[in-house]
Coordinates of N, CA and C in Angstrom, one line a residue:
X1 N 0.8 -1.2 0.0 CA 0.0 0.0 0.0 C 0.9 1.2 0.0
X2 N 1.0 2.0 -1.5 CA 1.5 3.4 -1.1 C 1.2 4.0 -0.4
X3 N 2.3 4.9 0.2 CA 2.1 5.9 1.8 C 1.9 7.3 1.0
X4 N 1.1 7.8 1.4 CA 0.8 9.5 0.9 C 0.9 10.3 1.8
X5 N 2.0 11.3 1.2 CA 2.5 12.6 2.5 C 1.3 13.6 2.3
X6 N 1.2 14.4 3.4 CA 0.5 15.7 3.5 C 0.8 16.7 2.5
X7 N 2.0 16.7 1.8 CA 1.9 17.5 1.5 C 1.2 17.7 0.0
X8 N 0.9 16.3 -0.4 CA 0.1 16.3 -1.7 C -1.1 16.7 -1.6
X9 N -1.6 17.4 -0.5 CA -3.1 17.6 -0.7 C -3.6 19.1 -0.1
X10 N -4.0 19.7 -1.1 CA -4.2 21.4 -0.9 C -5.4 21.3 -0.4
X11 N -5.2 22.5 0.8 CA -6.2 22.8 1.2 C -7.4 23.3 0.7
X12 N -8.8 23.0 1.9 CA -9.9 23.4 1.0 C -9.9 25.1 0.9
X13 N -9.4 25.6 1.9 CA -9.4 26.8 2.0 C -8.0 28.0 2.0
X14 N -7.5 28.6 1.4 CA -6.7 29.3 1.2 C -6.0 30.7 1.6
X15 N -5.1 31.5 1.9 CA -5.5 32.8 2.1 C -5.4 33.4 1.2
X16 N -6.2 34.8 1.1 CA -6.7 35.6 -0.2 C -4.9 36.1 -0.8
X17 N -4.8 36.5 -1.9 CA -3.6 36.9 -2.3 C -3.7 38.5 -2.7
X18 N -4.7 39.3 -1.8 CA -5.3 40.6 -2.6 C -4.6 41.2 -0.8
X19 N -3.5 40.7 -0.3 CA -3.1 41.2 0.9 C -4.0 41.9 2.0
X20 N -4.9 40.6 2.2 CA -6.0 40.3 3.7 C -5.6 39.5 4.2
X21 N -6.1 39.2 5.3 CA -5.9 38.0 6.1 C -7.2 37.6 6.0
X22 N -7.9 37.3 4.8 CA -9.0 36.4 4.8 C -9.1 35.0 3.7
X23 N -9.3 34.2 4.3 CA -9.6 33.1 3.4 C -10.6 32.9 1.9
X24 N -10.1 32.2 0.8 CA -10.9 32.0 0.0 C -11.0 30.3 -0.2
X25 N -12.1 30.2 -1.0 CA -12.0 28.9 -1.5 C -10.9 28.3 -2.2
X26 N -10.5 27.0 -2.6 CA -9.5 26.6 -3.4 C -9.8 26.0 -4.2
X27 N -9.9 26.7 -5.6 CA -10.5 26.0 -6.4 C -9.5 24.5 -6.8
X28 N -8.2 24.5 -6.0 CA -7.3 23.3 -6.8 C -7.6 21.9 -6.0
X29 N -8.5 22.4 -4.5 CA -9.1 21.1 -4.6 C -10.6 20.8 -4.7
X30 N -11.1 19.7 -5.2 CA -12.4 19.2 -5.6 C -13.2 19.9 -5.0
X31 N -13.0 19.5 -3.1 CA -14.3 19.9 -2.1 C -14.1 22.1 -2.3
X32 N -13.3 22.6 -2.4 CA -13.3 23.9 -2.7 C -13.7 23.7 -4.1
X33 N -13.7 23.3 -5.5 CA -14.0 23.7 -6.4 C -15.7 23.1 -6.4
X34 N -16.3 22.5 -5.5 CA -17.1 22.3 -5.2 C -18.1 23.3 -4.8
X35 N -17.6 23.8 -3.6 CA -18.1 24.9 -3.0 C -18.3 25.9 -3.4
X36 N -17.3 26.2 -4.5 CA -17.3 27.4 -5.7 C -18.6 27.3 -6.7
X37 N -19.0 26.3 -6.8 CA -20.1 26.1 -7.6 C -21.4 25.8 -7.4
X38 N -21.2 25.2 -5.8 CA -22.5 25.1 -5.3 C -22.8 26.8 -4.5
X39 N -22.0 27.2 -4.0 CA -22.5 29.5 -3.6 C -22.8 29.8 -4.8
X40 N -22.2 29.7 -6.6 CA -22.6 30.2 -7.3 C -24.2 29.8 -7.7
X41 N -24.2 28.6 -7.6 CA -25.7 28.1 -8.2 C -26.5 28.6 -7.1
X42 N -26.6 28.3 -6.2 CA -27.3 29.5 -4.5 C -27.9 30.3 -5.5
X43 N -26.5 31.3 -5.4 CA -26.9 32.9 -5.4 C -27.6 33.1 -6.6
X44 N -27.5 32.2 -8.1 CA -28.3 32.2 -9.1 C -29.8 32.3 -8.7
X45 N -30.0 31.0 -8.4 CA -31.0 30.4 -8.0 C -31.9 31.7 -7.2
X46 N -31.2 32.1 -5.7 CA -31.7 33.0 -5.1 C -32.3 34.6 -5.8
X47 N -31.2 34.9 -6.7 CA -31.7 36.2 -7.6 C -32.5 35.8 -8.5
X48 N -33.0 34.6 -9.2 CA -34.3 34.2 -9.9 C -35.6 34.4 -9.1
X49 N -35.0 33.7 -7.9 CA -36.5 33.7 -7.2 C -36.8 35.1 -6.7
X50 N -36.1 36.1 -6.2 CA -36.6 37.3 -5.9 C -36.8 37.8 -7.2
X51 N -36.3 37.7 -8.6 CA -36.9 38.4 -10.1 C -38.4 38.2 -9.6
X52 N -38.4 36.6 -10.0 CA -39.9 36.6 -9.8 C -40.5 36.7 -9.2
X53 N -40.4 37.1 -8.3 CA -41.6 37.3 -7.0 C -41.8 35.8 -6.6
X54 N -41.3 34.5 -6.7 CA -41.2 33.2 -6.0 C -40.9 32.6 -4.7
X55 N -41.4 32.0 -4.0 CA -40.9 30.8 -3.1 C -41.0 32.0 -1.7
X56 N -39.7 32.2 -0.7 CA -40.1 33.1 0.0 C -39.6 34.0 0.0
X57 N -40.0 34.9 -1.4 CA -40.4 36.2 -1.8 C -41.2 36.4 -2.0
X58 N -42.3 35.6 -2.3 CA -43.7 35.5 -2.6 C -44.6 37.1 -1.7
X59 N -45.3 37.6 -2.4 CA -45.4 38.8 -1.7 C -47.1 38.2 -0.8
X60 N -47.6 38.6 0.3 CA -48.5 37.6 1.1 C -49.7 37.9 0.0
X61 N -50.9 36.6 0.4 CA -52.2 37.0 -0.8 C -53.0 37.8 0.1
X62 N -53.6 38.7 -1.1 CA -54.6 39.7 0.0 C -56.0 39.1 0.3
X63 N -56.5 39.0 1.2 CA -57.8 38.2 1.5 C -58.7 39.6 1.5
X64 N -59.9 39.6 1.4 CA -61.0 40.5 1.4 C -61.0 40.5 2.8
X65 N -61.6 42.2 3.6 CA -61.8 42.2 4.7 C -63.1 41.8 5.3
X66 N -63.3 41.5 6.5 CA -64.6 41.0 6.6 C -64.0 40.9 8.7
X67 N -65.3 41.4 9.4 CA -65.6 42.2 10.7 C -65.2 40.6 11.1
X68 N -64.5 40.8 12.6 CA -64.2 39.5 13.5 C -65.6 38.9 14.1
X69 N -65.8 38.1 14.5 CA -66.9 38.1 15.2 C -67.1 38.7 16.1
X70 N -66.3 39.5 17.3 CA -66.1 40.0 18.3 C -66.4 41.6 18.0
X71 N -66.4 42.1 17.2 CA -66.5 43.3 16.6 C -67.9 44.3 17.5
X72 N -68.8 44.1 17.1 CA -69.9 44.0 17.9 C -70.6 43.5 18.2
X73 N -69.9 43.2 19.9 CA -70.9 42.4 20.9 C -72.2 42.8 21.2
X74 N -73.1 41.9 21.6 CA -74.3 42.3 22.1 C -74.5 41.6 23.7
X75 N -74.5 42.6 24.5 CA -74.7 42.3 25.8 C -76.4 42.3 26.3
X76 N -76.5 41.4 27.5 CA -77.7 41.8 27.8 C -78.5 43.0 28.3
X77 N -77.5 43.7 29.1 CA -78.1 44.6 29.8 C -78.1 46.2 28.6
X78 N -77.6 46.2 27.0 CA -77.9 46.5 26.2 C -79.3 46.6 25.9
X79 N -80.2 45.6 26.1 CA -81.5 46.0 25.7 C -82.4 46.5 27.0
X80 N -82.4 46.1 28.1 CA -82.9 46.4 28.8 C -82.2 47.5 30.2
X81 N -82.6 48.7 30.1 CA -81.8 49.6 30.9 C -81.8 49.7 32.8
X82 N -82.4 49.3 32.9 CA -82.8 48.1 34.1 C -82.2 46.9 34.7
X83 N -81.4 46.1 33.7 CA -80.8 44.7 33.9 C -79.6 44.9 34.8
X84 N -79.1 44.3 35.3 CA -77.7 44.5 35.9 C -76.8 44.1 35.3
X85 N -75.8 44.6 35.3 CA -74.6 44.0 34.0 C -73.6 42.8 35.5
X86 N -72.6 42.2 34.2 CA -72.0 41.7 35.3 C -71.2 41.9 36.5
X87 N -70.4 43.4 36.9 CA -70.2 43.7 37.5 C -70.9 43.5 39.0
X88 N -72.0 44.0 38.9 CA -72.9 44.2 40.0 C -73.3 45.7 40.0
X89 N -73.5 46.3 39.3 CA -74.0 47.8 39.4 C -75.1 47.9 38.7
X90 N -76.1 48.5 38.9 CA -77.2 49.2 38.0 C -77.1 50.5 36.9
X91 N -77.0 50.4 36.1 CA -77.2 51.8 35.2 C -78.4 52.5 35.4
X92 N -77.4 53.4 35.4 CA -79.1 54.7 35.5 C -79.7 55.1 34.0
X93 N -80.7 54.9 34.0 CA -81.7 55.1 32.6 C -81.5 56.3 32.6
X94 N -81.4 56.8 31.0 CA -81.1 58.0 30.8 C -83.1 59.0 31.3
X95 N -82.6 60.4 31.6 CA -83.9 60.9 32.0 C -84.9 61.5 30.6
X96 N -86.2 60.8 30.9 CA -87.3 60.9 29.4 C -87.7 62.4 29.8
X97 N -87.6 63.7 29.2 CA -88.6 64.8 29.1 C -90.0 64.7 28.8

């Protein structure tokens, strides 16, 4: 079984040559030239779907408006000005001229 040194195998990740201290992909190995093509297809993919208005950019559907049921309640002491509400107090009837 041939023995393989370290040193035959480039890293996935590289430092930039634009004098940063930040890493790039490598495209000289597979898993880096990999990566290079799967962020490119992404970000394709991604700027199609926001062209079209798709997937989740989808802008939300407008539903027609329509009153909650809670909107207006009808209580009892509503019709009758006399009734007691739940509290426990009496309303005073407004005064008839």
């Amino acid at each position: 079984m041939p023995q393989v040194d370290d040193d035959d195998y480039e890293p996935v990740f590289k430092k930039s040559n634009w004098g940063t201290s930040r890493y790039v992909y490598n495209p000289n190995n597979p898993v880096g030239m990999a990566l290079i093509i799967l962020s490119l297809v992404f970000a394709l993919v991604m700027m199609f779907l926001m062209e079209e208005r798709k997937g989740p950019f989808e802008p939300p559907k407008e539903t027609p408006w329509s009153p909650q049921i809670d909107d207006n309640p009808t209580y009892p002491w509503d019709e009758d000005p006399y009734a007691t509400p739940p509290g426990g107090t009496t309303p005073m009837p407004s005064p008839t001229p």
